[in-house]
mmCIF file of C-alpha atoms in Angstrom:
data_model
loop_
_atom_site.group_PDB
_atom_site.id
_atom_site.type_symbol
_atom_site.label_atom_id
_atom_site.label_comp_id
_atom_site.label_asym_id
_atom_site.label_seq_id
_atom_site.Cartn_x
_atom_site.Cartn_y
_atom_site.Cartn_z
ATOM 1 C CA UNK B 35 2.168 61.197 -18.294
ATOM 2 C CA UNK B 36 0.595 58.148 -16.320
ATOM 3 C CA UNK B 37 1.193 54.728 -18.208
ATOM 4 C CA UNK B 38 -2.262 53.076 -18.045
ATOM 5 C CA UNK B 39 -0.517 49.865 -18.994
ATOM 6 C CA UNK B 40 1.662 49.591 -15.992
ATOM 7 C CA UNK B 41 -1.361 50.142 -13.623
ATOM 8 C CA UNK B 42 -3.595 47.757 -15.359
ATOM 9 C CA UNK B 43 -1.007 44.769 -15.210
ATOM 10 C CA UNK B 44 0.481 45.794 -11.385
ATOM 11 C CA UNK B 45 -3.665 45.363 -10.360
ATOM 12 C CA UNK B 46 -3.661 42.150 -12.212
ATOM 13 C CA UNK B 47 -0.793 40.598 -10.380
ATOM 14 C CA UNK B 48 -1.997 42.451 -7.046
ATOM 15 C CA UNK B 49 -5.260 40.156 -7.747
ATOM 16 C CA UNK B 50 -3.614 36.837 -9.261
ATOM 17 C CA UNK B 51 -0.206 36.411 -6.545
ATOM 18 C CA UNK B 52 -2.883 35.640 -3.640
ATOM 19 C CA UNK B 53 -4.984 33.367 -5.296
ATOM 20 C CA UNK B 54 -1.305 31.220 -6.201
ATOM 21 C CA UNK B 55 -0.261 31.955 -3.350
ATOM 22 C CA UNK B 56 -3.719 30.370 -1.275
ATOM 23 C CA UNK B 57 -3.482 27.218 -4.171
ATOM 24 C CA UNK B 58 0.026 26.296 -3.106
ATOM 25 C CA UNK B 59 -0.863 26.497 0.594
ATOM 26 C CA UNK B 60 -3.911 24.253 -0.078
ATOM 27 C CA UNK B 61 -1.740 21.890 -1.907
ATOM 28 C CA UNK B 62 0.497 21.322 0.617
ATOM 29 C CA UNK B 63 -2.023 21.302 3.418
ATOM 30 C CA UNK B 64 -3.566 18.568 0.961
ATOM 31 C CA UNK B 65 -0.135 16.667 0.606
ATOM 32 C CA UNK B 66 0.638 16.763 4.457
ATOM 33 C CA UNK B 67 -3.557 15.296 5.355
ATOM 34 C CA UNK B 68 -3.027 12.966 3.250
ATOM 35 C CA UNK B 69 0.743 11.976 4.317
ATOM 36 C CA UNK B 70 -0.403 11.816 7.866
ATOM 37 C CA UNK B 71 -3.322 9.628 7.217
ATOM 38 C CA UNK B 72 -2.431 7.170 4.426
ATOM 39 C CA UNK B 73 1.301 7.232 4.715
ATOM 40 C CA UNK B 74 3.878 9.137 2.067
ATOM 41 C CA UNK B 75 3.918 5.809 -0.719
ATOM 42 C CA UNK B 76 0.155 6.399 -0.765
ATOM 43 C CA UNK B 77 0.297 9.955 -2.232
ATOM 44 C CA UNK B 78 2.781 9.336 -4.673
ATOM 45 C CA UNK B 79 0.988 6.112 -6.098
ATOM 46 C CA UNK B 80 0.032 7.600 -9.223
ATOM 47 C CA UNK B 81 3.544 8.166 -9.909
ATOM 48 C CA UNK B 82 4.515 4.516 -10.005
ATOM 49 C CA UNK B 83 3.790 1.972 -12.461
ATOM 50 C CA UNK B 84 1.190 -0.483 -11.075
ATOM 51 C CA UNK B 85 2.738 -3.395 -9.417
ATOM 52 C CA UNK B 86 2.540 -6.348 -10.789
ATOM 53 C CA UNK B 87 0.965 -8.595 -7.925
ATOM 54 C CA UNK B 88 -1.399 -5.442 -7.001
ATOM 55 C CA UNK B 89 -4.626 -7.431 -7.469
ATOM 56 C CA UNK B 90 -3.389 -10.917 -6.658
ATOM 57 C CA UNK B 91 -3.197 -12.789 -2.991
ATOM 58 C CA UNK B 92 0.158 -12.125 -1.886
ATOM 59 C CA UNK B 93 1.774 -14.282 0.797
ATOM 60 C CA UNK B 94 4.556 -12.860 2.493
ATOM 61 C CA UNK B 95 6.548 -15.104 4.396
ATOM 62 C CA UNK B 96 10.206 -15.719 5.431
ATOM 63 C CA UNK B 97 12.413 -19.141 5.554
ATOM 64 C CA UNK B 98 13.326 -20.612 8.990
ATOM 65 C CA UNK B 99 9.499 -19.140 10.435
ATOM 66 C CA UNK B 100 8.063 -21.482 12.850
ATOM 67 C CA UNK B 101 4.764 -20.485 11.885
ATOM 68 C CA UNK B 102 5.233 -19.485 8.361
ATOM 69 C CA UNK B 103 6.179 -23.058 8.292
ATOM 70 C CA UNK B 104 2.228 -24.122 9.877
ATOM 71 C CA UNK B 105 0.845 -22.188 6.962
ATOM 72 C CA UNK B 106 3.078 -23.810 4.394
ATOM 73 C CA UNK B 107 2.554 -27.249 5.926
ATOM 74 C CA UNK B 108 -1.565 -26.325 5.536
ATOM 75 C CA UNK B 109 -0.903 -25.537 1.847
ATOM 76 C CA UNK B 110 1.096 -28.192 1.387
ATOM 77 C CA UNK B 111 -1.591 -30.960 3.293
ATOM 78 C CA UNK B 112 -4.682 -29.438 1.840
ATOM 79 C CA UNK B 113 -3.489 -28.877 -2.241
ATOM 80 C CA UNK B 114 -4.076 -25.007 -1.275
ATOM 81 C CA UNK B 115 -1.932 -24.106 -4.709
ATOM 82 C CA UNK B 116 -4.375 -26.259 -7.576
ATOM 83 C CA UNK B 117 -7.357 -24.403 -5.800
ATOM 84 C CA UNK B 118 -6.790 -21.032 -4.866
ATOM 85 C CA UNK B 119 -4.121 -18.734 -6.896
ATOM 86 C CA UNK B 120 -1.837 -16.093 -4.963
ATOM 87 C CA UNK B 121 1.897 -15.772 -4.970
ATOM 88 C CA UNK B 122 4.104 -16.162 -2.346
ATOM 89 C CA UNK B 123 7.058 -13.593 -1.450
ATOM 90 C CA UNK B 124 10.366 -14.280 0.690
ATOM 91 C CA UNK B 125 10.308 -10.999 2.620
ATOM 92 C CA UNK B 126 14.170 -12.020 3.774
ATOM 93 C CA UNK B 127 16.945 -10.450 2.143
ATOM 94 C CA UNK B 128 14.261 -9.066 -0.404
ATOM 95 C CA UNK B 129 14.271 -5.163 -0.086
ATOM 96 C CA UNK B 130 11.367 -5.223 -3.076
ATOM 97 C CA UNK B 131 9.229 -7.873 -0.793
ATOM 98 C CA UNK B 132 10.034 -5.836 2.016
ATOM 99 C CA UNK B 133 8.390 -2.431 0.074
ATOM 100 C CA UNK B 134 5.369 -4.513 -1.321
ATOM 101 C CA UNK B 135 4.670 -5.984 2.456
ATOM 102 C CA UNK B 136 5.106 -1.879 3.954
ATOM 103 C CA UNK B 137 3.049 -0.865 0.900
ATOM 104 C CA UNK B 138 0.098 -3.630 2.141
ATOM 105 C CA UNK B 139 0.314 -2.920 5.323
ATOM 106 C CA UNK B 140 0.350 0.906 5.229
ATOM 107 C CA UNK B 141 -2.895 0.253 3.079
ATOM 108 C CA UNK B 142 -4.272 -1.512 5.831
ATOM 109 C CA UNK B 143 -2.908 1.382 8.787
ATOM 110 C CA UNK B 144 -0.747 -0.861 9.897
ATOM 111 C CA UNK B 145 2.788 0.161 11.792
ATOM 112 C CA UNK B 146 5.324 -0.973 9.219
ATOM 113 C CA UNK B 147 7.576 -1.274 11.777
ATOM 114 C CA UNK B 148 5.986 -3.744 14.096
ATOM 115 C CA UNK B 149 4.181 -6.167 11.361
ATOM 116 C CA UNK B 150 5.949 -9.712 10.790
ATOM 117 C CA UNK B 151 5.178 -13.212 8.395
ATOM 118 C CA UNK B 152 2.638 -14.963 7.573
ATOM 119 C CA UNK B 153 1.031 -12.102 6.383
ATOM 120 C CA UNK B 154 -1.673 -12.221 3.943
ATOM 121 C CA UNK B 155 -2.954 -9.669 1.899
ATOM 122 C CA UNK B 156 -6.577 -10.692 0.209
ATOM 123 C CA UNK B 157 -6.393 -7.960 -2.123
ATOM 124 C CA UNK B 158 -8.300 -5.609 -0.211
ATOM 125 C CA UNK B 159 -7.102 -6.510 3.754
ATOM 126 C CA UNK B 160 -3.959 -7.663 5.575
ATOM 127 C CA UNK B 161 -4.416 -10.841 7.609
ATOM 128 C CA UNK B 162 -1.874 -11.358 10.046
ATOM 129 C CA UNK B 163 -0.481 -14.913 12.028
ATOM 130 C CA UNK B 164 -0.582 -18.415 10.973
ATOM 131 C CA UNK B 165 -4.114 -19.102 12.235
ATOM 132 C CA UNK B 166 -5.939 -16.057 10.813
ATOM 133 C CA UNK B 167 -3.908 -16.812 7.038
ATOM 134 C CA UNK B 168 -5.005 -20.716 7.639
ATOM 135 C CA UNK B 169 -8.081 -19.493 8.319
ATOM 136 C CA UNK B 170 -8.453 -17.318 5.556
ATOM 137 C CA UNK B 171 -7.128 -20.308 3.144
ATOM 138 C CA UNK B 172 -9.744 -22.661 4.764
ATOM 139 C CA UNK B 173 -12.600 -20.334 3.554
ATOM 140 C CA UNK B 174 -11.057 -20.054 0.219
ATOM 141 C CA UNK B 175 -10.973 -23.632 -0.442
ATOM 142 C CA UNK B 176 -14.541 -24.238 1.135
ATOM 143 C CA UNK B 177 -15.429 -21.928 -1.552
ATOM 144 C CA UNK B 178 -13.742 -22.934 -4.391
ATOM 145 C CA UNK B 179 -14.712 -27.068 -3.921
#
């Protein structure tokens, strides 16, 4: 005797193992767009807890920089830190400065492996050098007198 139950759940996997099959292929396809145009930390953002300077200014910068030092000296000479509000991070011997800063600049499209201090993120951009971040700070405090 033919088992009508056998044949009715064989068709249903015969119709349902494709369509998880084609979903998991679009996932990854998904997953591997989006690594290659936003960078791996990107994707998995919703994983992490938000970060706690991930709406602030954020000055990265490093001791004995030559021109780290022409931005602090700006700060410094123009009362930068009563007008405008952003936190500074020592990228050296910081591995968490160091993954906010690759974070930021991956954001941006950036090569993490080629950026350096000053760097500057506004919140939504990356500004790079001593004269674009003085530059940037010079707008700010036009703007906030």
């Amino acid at each position: 005797m033919l088992n009508l139950k056998k044949i009715k759940t064989s068709k249903i996997y015969k119709n349902i193992l494709p369509a998880i099959i084609i979903i998991f292929i679009a996932v990854i396809v998904f997953l591997v767009l989006n690594y290659i145009s936003s960078g791996f930390s990107k994707i998995l953002s919703f994983l992490k807890a938000p970060h706690p300077y991930e709406n602030s200014i954020i000055l990265f910068y490093q001791d004995n920089c030559d021109h780290c030092e022409k931005v602090d000296n700006f700060i410094r000479d123009n009362k930068v830190e009563e007008k405008v509000a952003f936190v500074r991070l020592n990228v050296y011997g910081s591995p968490e400065n160091i993954n906010i800063l690759s974070d930021k600049a991956q954001t941006c499209g950036l090569d993490v492996k080629i950026i350096g201090v000053p760097f500057l993120w506004d919140g939504k951009n990356c500004i790079l050098g001593d004269v674009e971040v003085i530059n940037f700070f010079k707008t700010q405090i036009a703007v906030k007198k």
